[in-house]
Amino acid sequence: MKLSEFKFELPENLVAQHPAKNRDESRLMVLHRDSGKIEHRTFKDILEYFDEGDVFVVNDTKVFPARMFGNKEKTGAQIEVFLLRELNTEIHLWDVLVDPARKIRVGNKLYFGESDMVAEVIDNTTSRGRTIKFLYDGPPEDFYKALYSLGETPIPKEFITRDTEAADKERYQTIYANNIGAVAAPSAGLHFTREVMKRLEIKGVEVAPVTLHIGLGTFRTVDVEDLTKHKMDSENFVVPGTTAVVVNKALDTKKRVCAIGTTAMRAMESSVSAHTRLKANEGWTDRFIFPPYDFKIANALLTNFHTPESTLMMMASAFAGHDLLIEAYKLAIKEKYRFFSYGDAMLII
């Protein structure tokens, strides 16, 4: 398929700037792949589509406060530093993005707040990318505590144009977040409340975790018309053996396995055994899923409404069928569904 087949006009006012007042009161559009039927529900109604023995596979990654603001030595100019990934834990080496990048060169030092945290720029990686080394001598736990106290919740400013607010610290995090390492939240999971999770448990629906630490590559612009030429950034993931057992039991007994978000789906599709079952696995994945694609594990997908020409929309298209997804997106715009991280949800079954 071509990039242009995922282009549509998204009114700016439909990109959600804030989450719904209550997580589970977001809207839920339900797509039935076999009949093409489309339903309009509320998220808490999701339990009506699942029964005992079905499985929800969630991404339990935890967002860390990746956006920091430092001052350049001598000039004092404010520089935004967005932490991407730690390259070396012993010497505190990180891949980051800086803005404005033109002011930051190798050898520059950045000072953060009133703290003793100082970083030196070691290398240029891309036009905005840098490798920096934090000059810190204390114990590792003190380093991370200091680092995270300086950062703010990394809501995606390309789409959420307001300033970060105190409420984002809680709301831009799933209630089951457990393993820290993501710079963006797995947005399909943001709709779950403890009440919904309890009702799932009572109904006999199992919840099984995988971990995929989301990087900014998930949102990177696709700039090639031929999708086979697009390269995804690698992201670290773990599929525990206990999750593989739960999922495979559901598959063997013809139950539903629902990927809660595209990242949970990518982790599973990166861990398929020769017998088309889920296997325990960990490592890095750069798997790019777009139509046509034969999904091996999950037979249901919960996802949000995504921005035009995004890799997230492409995966949803591969799962739902392109024509049905495009029809659903047109209807979502007409019915004023909210898009992106803090937006509404879509269940594809």
PDB file of C-alpha atoms in Angstrom, residues 32-139:
ATOM      1  CA  HIS A  32     -17.056  -5.888  13.498  1.00  0.00           C
ATOM      2  CA  ARG A  33     -14.673  -7.195  10.847  1.00  0.00           C
ATOM      3  CA  ASP A  34     -16.941  -9.998   9.627  1.00  0.00           C
ATOM      4  CA  SER A  35     -20.080  -7.923   9.020  1.00  0.00           C
ATOM      5  CA  GLY A  36     -18.727  -4.389   8.711  1.00  0.00           C
ATOM      6  CA  LYS A  37     -21.118  -3.294  11.464  1.00  0.00           C
ATOM      7  CA  ILE A  38     -20.068  -0.201  13.452  1.00  0.00           C
ATOM      8  CA  GLU A  39     -21.383   0.535  16.948  1.00  0.00           C
ATOM      9  CA  HIS A  40     -21.093   3.620  19.146  1.00  0.00           C
ATOM     10  CA  ARG A  41     -20.603   2.816  22.826  1.00  0.00           C
ATOM     11  CA  THR A  42     -18.872   4.062  25.987  1.00  0.00           C
ATOM     12  CA  PHE A  43     -15.550   2.528  27.022  1.00  0.00           C
ATOM     13  CA  LYS A  44     -16.910   0.848  30.164  1.00  0.00           C
ATOM     14  CA  ASP A  45     -19.198  -1.183  27.836  1.00  0.00           C
ATOM     15  CA  ILE A  46     -16.142  -3.088  26.556  1.00  0.00           C
ATOM     16  CA  LEU A  47     -16.882  -5.965  28.946  1.00  0.00           C
ATOM     17  CA  GLU A  48     -19.981  -6.869  26.926  1.00  0.00           C
ATOM     18  CA  TYR A  49     -17.754  -8.128  24.111  1.00  0.00           C
ATOM     19  CA  PHE A  50     -15.654 -10.544  26.177  1.00  0.00           C
ATOM     20  CA  ASP A  51     -16.291 -13.695  28.182  1.00  0.00           C
ATOM     21  CA  GLU A  52     -14.616 -16.030  30.628  1.00  0.00           C
ATOM     22  CA  GLY A  53     -11.314 -17.342  29.285  1.00  0.00           C
ATOM     23  CA  ASP A  54     -10.690 -14.394  26.983  1.00  0.00           C
ATOM     24  CA  VAL A  55      -7.411 -12.508  27.474  1.00  0.00           C
ATOM     25  CA  PHE A  56      -6.437  -8.841  27.422  1.00  0.00           C
ATOM     26  CA  VAL A  57      -2.739  -8.385  26.674  1.00  0.00           C
ATOM     27  CA  VAL A  58      -1.617  -5.042  28.117  1.00  0.00           C
ATOM     28  CA  ASN A  59       1.627  -3.111  27.741  1.00  0.00           C
ATOM     29  CA  ASP A  60       2.811  -2.402  31.294  1.00  0.00           C
ATOM     30  CA  THR A  61       5.559   0.045  30.318  1.00  0.00           C
ATOM     31  CA  LYS A  62       5.813   3.123  32.533  1.00  0.00           C
ATOM     32  CA  VAL A  63       6.415   6.611  31.173  1.00  0.00           C
ATOM     33  CA  PHE A  64       9.301   8.483  32.759  1.00  0.00           C
ATOM     34  CA  PRO A  65       9.507  12.303  32.923  1.00  0.00           C
ATOM     35  CA  ALA A  66      11.595  12.597  29.782  1.00  0.00           C
ATOM     36  CA  ARG A  67      11.265  16.318  29.000  1.00  0.00           C
ATOM     37  CA  MET A  68      13.846  18.477  30.803  1.00  0.00           C
ATOM     38  CA  PHE A  69      14.903  22.096  30.544  1.00  0.00           C
ATOM     39  CA  GLY A  70      18.516  23.121  30.999  1.00  0.00           C
ATOM     40  CA  ASN A  71      20.606  26.227  30.526  1.00  0.00           C
ATOM     41  CA  LYS A  72      23.630  26.455  28.293  1.00  0.00           C
ATOM     42  CA  GLU A  73      26.876  27.418  29.972  1.00  0.00           C
ATOM     43  CA  LYS A  74      28.030  31.033  29.522  1.00  0.00           C
ATOM     44  CA  THR A  75      24.965  32.255  27.570  1.00  0.00           C
ATOM     45  CA  GLY A  76      22.313  30.821  29.919  1.00  0.00           C
ATOM     46  CA  ALA A  77      20.049  30.093  26.926  1.00  0.00           C
ATOM     47  CA  GLN A  78      17.213  27.696  27.808  1.00  0.00           C
ATOM     48  CA  ILE A  79      17.452  24.361  26.016  1.00  0.00           C
ATOM     49  CA  GLU A  80      14.827  21.626  25.977  1.00  0.00           C
ATOM     50  CA  VAL A  81      16.401  18.193  26.421  1.00  0.00           C
ATOM     51  CA  PHE A  82      14.176  15.207  25.633  1.00  0.00           C
ATOM     52  CA  LEU A  83      15.593  11.961  27.010  1.00  0.00           C
ATOM     53  CA  LEU A  84      15.197   9.085  24.542  1.00  0.00           C
ATOM     54  CA  ARG A  85      17.163   6.167  25.966  1.00  0.00           C
ATOM     55  CA  GLU A  86      20.031   5.447  28.303  1.00  0.00           C
ATOM     56  CA  LEU A  87      23.050   4.084  26.432  1.00  0.00           C
ATOM     57  CA  ASN A  88      25.346   3.354  29.380  1.00  0.00           C
ATOM     58  CA  THR A  89      24.188   3.196  32.985  1.00  0.00           C
ATOM     59  CA  GLU A  90      27.671   3.367  34.523  1.00  0.00           C
ATOM     60  CA  ILE A  91      28.717   6.637  32.922  1.00  0.00           C
ATOM     61  CA  HIS A  92      25.175   8.078  32.514  1.00  0.00           C
ATOM     62  CA  LEU A  93      25.276   8.304  28.716  1.00  0.00           C
ATOM     63  CA  TRP A  94      21.966   9.158  27.020  1.00  0.00           C
ATOM     64  CA  ASP A  95      20.506   9.633  23.559  1.00  0.00           C
ATOM     65  CA  VAL A  96      18.489  12.866  23.581  1.00  0.00           C
ATOM     66  CA  LEU A  97      16.794  15.417  21.364  1.00  0.00           C
ATOM     67  CA  VAL A  98      17.604  19.088  21.919  1.00  0.00           C
ATOM     68  CA  ASP A  99      15.711  22.229  20.961  1.00  0.00           C
ATOM     69  CA  PRO A 100      16.851  24.665  19.654  1.00  0.00           C
ATOM     70  CA  ALA A 101      19.440  22.304  18.190  1.00  0.00           C
ATOM     71  CA  ARG A 102      21.429  24.962  16.344  1.00  0.00           C
ATOM     72  CA  LYS A 103      22.736  26.280  19.661  1.00  0.00           C
ATOM     73  CA  ILE A 104      24.056  22.968  20.952  1.00  0.00           C
ATOM     74  CA  ARG A 105      27.444  21.662  19.857  1.00  0.00           C
ATOM     75  CA  VAL A 106      29.815  18.951  20.997  1.00  0.00           C
ATOM     76  CA  GLY A 107      31.632  20.078  24.138  1.00  0.00           C
ATOM     77  CA  ASN A 108      28.814  22.343  25.377  1.00  0.00           C
ATOM     78  CA  LYS A 109      27.679  21.910  28.961  1.00  0.00           C
ATOM     79  CA  LEU A 110      24.096  22.172  30.189  1.00  0.00           C
ATOM     80  CA  TYR A 111      23.056  23.015  33.748  1.00  0.00           C
ATOM     81  CA  PHE A 112      19.692  21.888  35.121  1.00  0.00           C
ATOM     82  CA  GLY A 113      17.700  23.936  37.605  1.00  0.00           C
ATOM     83  CA  GLU A 114      19.118  24.723  41.016  1.00  0.00           C
ATOM     84  CA  SER A 115      20.512  21.195  41.275  1.00  0.00           C
ATOM     85  CA  ASP A 116      24.044  19.957  40.787  1.00  0.00           C
ATOM     86  CA  MET A 117      22.993  18.129  37.594  1.00  0.00           C
ATOM     87  CA  VAL A 118      25.289  18.965  34.706  1.00  0.00           C
ATOM     88  CA  ALA A 119      25.528  17.293  31.288  1.00  0.00           C
ATOM     89  CA  GLU A 120      28.147  17.520  28.552  1.00  0.00           C
ATOM     90  CA  VAL A 121      27.364  17.060  24.861  1.00  0.00           C
ATOM     91  CA  ILE A 122      29.494  14.179  23.556  1.00  0.00           C
ATOM     92  CA  ASP A 123      28.259  13.656  19.993  1.00  0.00           C
ATOM     93  CA  ASN A 124      25.799  14.715  17.286  1.00  0.00           C
ATOM     94  CA  THR A 125      23.518  11.896  16.117  1.00  0.00           C
ATOM     95  CA  THR A 126      20.896  13.592  13.911  1.00  0.00           C
ATOM     96  CA  SER A 127      19.881  17.172  13.161  1.00  0.00           C
ATOM     97  CA  ARG A 128      18.225  17.397  16.599  1.00  0.00           C
ATOM     98  CA  GLY A 129      19.791  14.353  18.200  1.00  0.00           C
ATOM     99  CA  ARG A 130      22.719  14.450  20.597  1.00  0.00           C
ATOM    100  CA  THR A 131      24.532  12.062  22.914  1.00  0.00           C
ATOM    101  CA  ILE A 132      25.046  13.604  26.334  1.00  0.00           C
ATOM    102  CA  LYS A 133      26.862  12.465  29.464  1.00  0.00           C
ATOM    103  CA  PHE A 134      25.552  13.457  32.874  1.00  0.00           C
ATOM    104  CA  LEU A 135      28.421  14.381  35.189  1.00  0.00           C
ATOM    105  CA  TYR A 136      27.233  12.739  38.387  1.00  0.00           C
ATOM    106  CA  ASP A 137      29.260  10.886  41.027  1.00  0.00           C
ATOM    107  CA  GLY A 138      26.583   9.684  43.476  1.00  0.00           C
ATOM    108  CA  PRO A 139      24.848   6.292  43.775  1.00  0.00           C
TER     109      PRO A 139
END
